[in-house]
PDB file of C-alpha atoms and ligand atoms in Angstrom:
ATOM      1  CA  UNK A   1       1.882  20.795  32.675  1.00 69.00           C
ATOM      2  CA  UNK A   2       1.252  22.719  35.877  1.00 76.00           C
ATOM      3  CA  UNK A   3      -0.623  25.683  34.357  1.00 93.00           C
ATOM      4  CA  UNK A   4      -2.794  23.678  31.925  1.00 97.00           C
ATOM      5  CA  UNK A   5      -6.539  23.670  32.693  1.00 98.00           C
ATOM      6  CA  UNK A   6      -7.193  20.202  31.245  1.00 98.00           C
ATOM      7  CA  UNK A   7      -4.149  18.700  33.026  1.00 98.00           C
ATOM      8  CA  UNK A   8      -5.692  20.086  36.236  1.00 98.00           C
ATOM      9  CA  UNK A   9      -9.067  18.526  35.363  1.00 98.00           C
ATOM     10  CA  UNK A  10      -7.380  15.159  34.697  1.00 98.00           C
ATOM     11  CA  UNK A  11      -5.569  15.451  38.062  1.00 97.00           C
ATOM     12  CA  UNK A  12      -8.849  16.303  39.830  1.00 97.00           C
ATOM     13  CA  UNK A  13      -7.513  19.731  40.876  1.00 97.00           C
ATOM     14  CA  UNK A  14     -10.269  21.502  38.920  1.00 98.00           C
ATOM     15  CA  UNK A  15     -13.798  20.046  39.138  1.00 98.00           C
ATOM     16  CA  UNK A  16     -15.491  18.620  36.055  1.00 98.00           C
ATOM     17  CA  UNK A  17     -18.505  16.504  35.168  1.00 98.00           C
ATOM     18  CA  UNK A  18     -16.700  13.311  34.262  1.00 98.00           C
ATOM     19  CA  UNK A  19     -18.659  10.919  32.054  1.00 98.00           C
ATOM     20  CA  UNK A  20     -16.011   8.296  31.215  1.00 98.00           C
ATOM     21  CA  UNK A  21     -12.421   7.397  31.905  1.00 98.00           C
ATOM     22  CA  UNK A  22      -9.957   4.884  30.495  1.00 98.00           C
ATOM     23  CA  UNK A  23      -6.335   4.189  31.363  1.00 98.00           C
ATOM     24  CA  UNK A  24      -5.216   6.847  28.876  1.00 98.00           C
ATOM     25  CA  UNK A  25      -8.182   9.193  28.346  1.00 98.00           C
ATOM     26  CA  UNK A  26     -10.860  11.125  30.197  1.00 98.00           C
ATOM     27  CA  UNK A  27     -14.218  12.497  29.013  1.00 98.00           C
ATOM     28  CA  UNK A  28     -16.149  15.310  30.706  1.00 98.00           C
ATOM     29  CA  UNK A  29     -19.015  17.655  29.830  1.00 98.00           C
ATOM     30  CA  UNK A  30     -18.143  20.970  28.181  1.00 98.00           C
ATOM     31  CA  UNK A  31     -18.849  23.851  30.569  1.00 98.00           C
ATOM     32  CA  UNK A  32     -20.420  25.893  27.733  1.00 97.00           C
ATOM     33  CA  UNK A  33     -22.314  23.316  25.672  1.00 97.00           C
ATOM     34  CA  UNK A  34     -22.902  24.052  21.971  1.00 95.00           C
ATOM     35  CA  UNK A  35     -25.344  21.143  21.552  1.00 97.00           C
ATOM     36  CA  UNK A  36     -27.558  19.003  23.816  1.00 98.00           C
ATOM     37  CA  UNK A  37     -24.635  16.613  24.097  1.00 98.00           C
ATOM     38  CA  UNK A  38     -21.241  18.345  24.184  1.00 98.00           C
ATOM     39  CA  UNK A  39     -18.470  16.311  25.746  1.00 98.00           C
ATOM     40  CA  UNK A  40     -14.706  16.781  25.605  1.00 98.00           C
ATOM     41  CA  UNK A  41     -12.338  13.811  25.388  1.00 98.00           C
ATOM     42  CA  UNK A  42      -8.725  14.418  26.381  1.00 98.00           C
ATOM     43  CA  UNK A  43      -5.569  12.321  26.559  1.00 98.00           C
ATOM     44  CA  UNK A  44      -4.450  12.140  30.191  1.00 98.00           C
ATOM     45  CA  UNK A  45      -0.949  13.211  29.213  1.00 98.00           C
ATOM     46  CA  UNK A  46      -0.328  16.736  27.954  1.00 98.00           C
ATOM     47  CA  UNK A  47      -0.150  17.299  24.191  1.00 97.00           C
ATOM     48  CA  UNK A  48      -0.527  20.723  22.619  1.00 96.00           C
ATOM     49  CA  UNK A  49      -3.041  19.790  19.912  1.00 96.00           C
ATOM     50  CA  UNK A  50      -4.313  16.900  17.814  1.00 96.00           C
ATOM     51  CA  UNK A  51      -1.567  17.256  15.185  1.00 96.00           C
ATOM     52  CA  UNK A  52       1.204  17.153  17.775  1.00 96.00           C
ATOM     53  CA  UNK A  53      -0.555  14.225  19.478  1.00 98.00           C
ATOM     54  CA  UNK A  54      -0.785  12.323  16.176  1.00 97.00           C
ATOM     55  CA  UNK A  55       2.954  12.767  15.599  1.00 98.00           C
ATOM     56  CA  UNK A  56       3.988  11.978  19.192  1.00 98.00           C
ATOM     57  CA  UNK A  57       1.650   9.100  20.015  1.00 98.00           C
ATOM     58  CA  UNK A  58      -0.711   7.863  17.264  1.00 98.00           C
ATOM     59  CA  UNK A  59      -2.114   5.122  19.513  1.00 98.00           C
ATOM     60  CA  UNK A  60      -3.140   7.720  22.084  1.00 98.00           C
ATOM     61  CA  UNK A  61      -4.966   9.710  19.387  1.00 98.00           C
ATOM     62  CA  UNK A  62      -6.741   6.471  18.439  1.00 98.00           C
ATOM     63  CA  UNK A  63      -7.617   5.982  22.128  1.00 98.00           C
ATOM     64  CA  UNK A  64      -9.182   9.474  22.210  1.00 98.00           C
ATOM     65  CA  UNK A  65     -11.328   8.644  19.153  1.00 98.00           C
ATOM     66  CA  UNK A  66     -12.325   5.252  20.598  1.00 98.00           C
ATOM     67  CA  UNK A  67     -13.344   6.915  23.874  1.00 98.00           C
ATOM     68  CA  UNK A  68     -15.378   9.471  21.902  1.00 98.00           C
ATOM     69  CA  UNK A  69     -17.207   6.664  20.107  1.00 98.00           C
ATOM     70  CA  UNK A  70     -17.827   4.778  23.383  1.00 98.00           C
ATOM     71  CA  UNK A  71     -19.201   7.928  25.018  1.00 98.00           C
ATOM     72  CA  UNK A  72     -21.448   8.610  21.995  1.00 98.00           C
ATOM     73  CA  UNK A  73     -22.883   5.129  22.438  1.00 98.00           C
ATOM     74  CA  UNK A  74     -23.311   5.577  26.195  1.00 98.00           C
ATOM     75  CA  UNK A  75     -25.108   8.893  25.566  1.00 98.00           C
ATOM     76  CA  UNK A  76     -27.439   7.110  23.114  1.00 98.00           C
ATOM     77  CA  UNK A  77     -26.438   9.200  20.086  1.00 98.00           C
ATOM     78  CA  UNK A  78     -24.425   6.627  18.146  1.00 97.00           C
ATOM     79  CA  UNK A  79     -27.378   5.871  15.848  1.00 98.00           C
ATOM     80  CA  UNK A  80     -28.811   9.406  15.564  1.00 97.00           C
ATOM     81  CA  UNK A  81     -25.352  10.743  14.712  1.00 97.00           C
ATOM     82  CA  UNK A  82     -22.763  13.101  16.122  1.00 98.00           C
ATOM     83  CA  UNK A  83     -19.827  15.287  15.183  1.00 97.00           C
ATOM     84  CA  UNK A  84     -16.187  15.018  16.235  1.00 98.00           C
ATOM     85  CA  UNK A  85     -14.234  18.317  16.158  1.00 97.00           C
ATOM     86  CA  UNK A  86     -10.607  19.216  16.822  1.00 97.00           C
ATOM     87  CA  UNK A  87     -10.028  22.981  16.781  1.00 95.00           C
ATOM     88  CA  UNK A  88      -6.528  24.130  15.868  1.00 91.00           C
ATOM     89  CA  UNK A  89      -5.306  27.723  15.932  1.00 87.00           C
ATOM     90  CA  UNK A  90      -6.814  31.174  16.141  1.00 89.00           C
ATOM     91  CA  UNK A  91      -9.269  31.016  13.212  1.00 91.00           C
ATOM     92  CA  UNK A  92     -10.926  27.978  14.804  1.00 91.00           C
ATOM     93  CA  UNK A  93     -11.353  29.859  18.083  1.00 87.00           C
ATOM     94  CA  UNK A  94      -9.019  27.580  19.984  1.00 91.00           C
ATOM     95  CA  UNK A  95      -8.887  28.467  23.688  1.00 93.00           C
ATOM     96  CA  UNK A  96      -7.400  25.506  25.592  1.00 96.00           C
ATOM     97  CA  UNK A  97      -3.998  24.226  24.508  1.00 95.00           C
ATOM     98  CA  UNK A  98      -4.279  20.616  25.665  1.00 97.00           C
ATOM     99  CA  UNK A  99      -5.457  18.375  22.802  1.00 97.00           C
ATOM    100  CA  UNK A 100      -9.185  17.678  23.055  1.00 98.00           C
ATOM    101  CA  UNK A 101     -11.871  16.106  20.946  1.00 98.00           C
ATOM    102  CA  UNK A 102     -15.299  17.761  20.959  1.00 98.00           C
ATOM    103  CA  UNK A 103     -18.203  15.294  20.750  1.00 98.00           C
ATOM    104  CA  UNK A 104     -21.373  17.124  19.677  1.00 98.00           C
ATOM    105  CA  UNK A 105     -24.833  15.653  19.123  1.00 98.00           C
ATOM    106  CA  UNK A 106     -28.184  14.870  20.663  1.00 98.00           C
ATOM    107  CA  UNK A 107     -30.031  17.080  18.167  1.00 97.00           C
ATOM    108  CA  UNK A 108     -29.808  18.145  14.526  1.00 96.00           C
ATOM    109  CA  UNK A 109     -26.555  20.115  14.314  1.00 96.00           C
ATOM    110  CA  UNK A 110     -26.135  23.337  12.346  1.00 91.00           C
ATOM    111  CA  UNK A 111     -23.712  23.912   9.511  1.00 87.00           C
ATOM    112  CA  UNK A 112     -20.167  24.815  10.382  1.00 84.00           C
ATOM    113  CA  UNK A 113     -17.534  26.937   8.728  1.00 80.00           C
ATOM    114  CA  UNK A 114     -18.069  30.668   8.174  1.00 81.00           C
ATOM    115  CA  UNK A 115     -20.067  32.438  10.877  1.00 79.00           C
ATOM    116  CA  UNK A 116     -23.674  33.140   9.912  1.00 65.00           C
ATOM    117  CA  UNK A 117     -25.108  36.663   9.576  1.00 57.00           C
TER     118      UNK A 117
HETATM  119  P1  AMP B   1     -11.444  24.916  22.084  1.00 52.24           P
HETATM  120  O1  AMP B   1     -12.095  26.196  21.620  1.00 52.24           O
HETATM  121  O2  AMP B   1     -11.451  23.846  21.040  1.00 52.24           O
HETATM  122  O3  AMP B   1     -10.063  25.165  22.669  1.00 52.24           O
HETATM  123  O4  AMP B   1     -12.400  24.353  23.220  1.00 52.24           O
HETATM  124  C1  AMP B   1     -12.211  24.523  24.579  1.00 52.24           C
HETATM  125  C2  AMP B   1     -13.499  24.096  25.232  1.00 52.24           C
HETATM  126  O5  AMP B   1     -13.275  23.931  26.617  1.00 52.24           O
HETATM  127  C3  AMP B   1     -14.650  25.111  25.085  1.00 52.24           C
HETATM  128  O6  AMP B   1     -15.738  24.494  24.417  1.00 52.24           O
HETATM  129  C4  AMP B   1     -14.973  25.498  26.534  1.00 52.24           C
HETATM  130  O7  AMP B   1     -16.363  25.695  26.740  1.00 52.24           O
HETATM  131  C5  AMP B   1     -14.443  24.288  27.294  1.00 52.24           C
HETATM  132  N1  AMP B   1     -14.064  24.536  28.677  1.00 52.24           N
HETATM  133  C6  AMP B   1     -13.345  25.579  29.173  1.00 52.24           C
HETATM  134  N2  AMP B   1     -13.169  25.442  30.501  1.00 52.24           N
HETATM  135  C7  AMP B   1     -13.799  24.291  30.863  1.00 52.24           C
HETATM  136  C8  AMP B   1     -13.989  23.599  32.104  1.00 52.24           C
HETATM  137  N3  AMP B   1     -13.492  24.066  33.251  1.00 52.24           N
HETATM  138  N4  AMP B   1     -14.715  22.448  32.089  1.00 52.24           N
HETATM  139  C9  AMP B   1     -15.245  21.974  30.938  1.00 52.24           C
HETATM  140  N5  AMP B   1     -15.089  22.576  29.734  1.00 52.24           N
HETATM  141  C10 AMP B   1     -14.379  23.715  29.694  1.00 52.24           C
HETATM  142 ZN1   ZN B   2      -2.439  19.749  29.686  1.00 52.24          ZN
END
């Protein structure tokens, strides 16, 4: 999709800090990290969100998860632990409408759910 930020990152039209790439997926560092390690894994082809991706191409969703696990290992957080997140819709604060897996770790993570305070 021509106006999609993550399609542009996959195409190399927008710069990113790429950490890993496979035939079907790409992983790059989140520009606004929420943990010491915060990496996004995207399918190279455009899908609106994880649910649409699961319906359209389950193998590609599995590829995204496998890339996330490989990156966690490469970052040295596979033993200490990490969190995979897919945000969907307004309440989850979704901002980019190209399916992406957040990989968070590298430190003890906070709780998630309702905002604190
Ligand atoms: P979400 O809220 O699940 O849609 O997450 C979108 C994520 O993309 C956020 O964590 C942003 O910090 C991240 N992001 C936005 N623009 C860029 C960019 N140019 N490079 C890397 N990460 C980005
Ligand atoms: Zn896209």
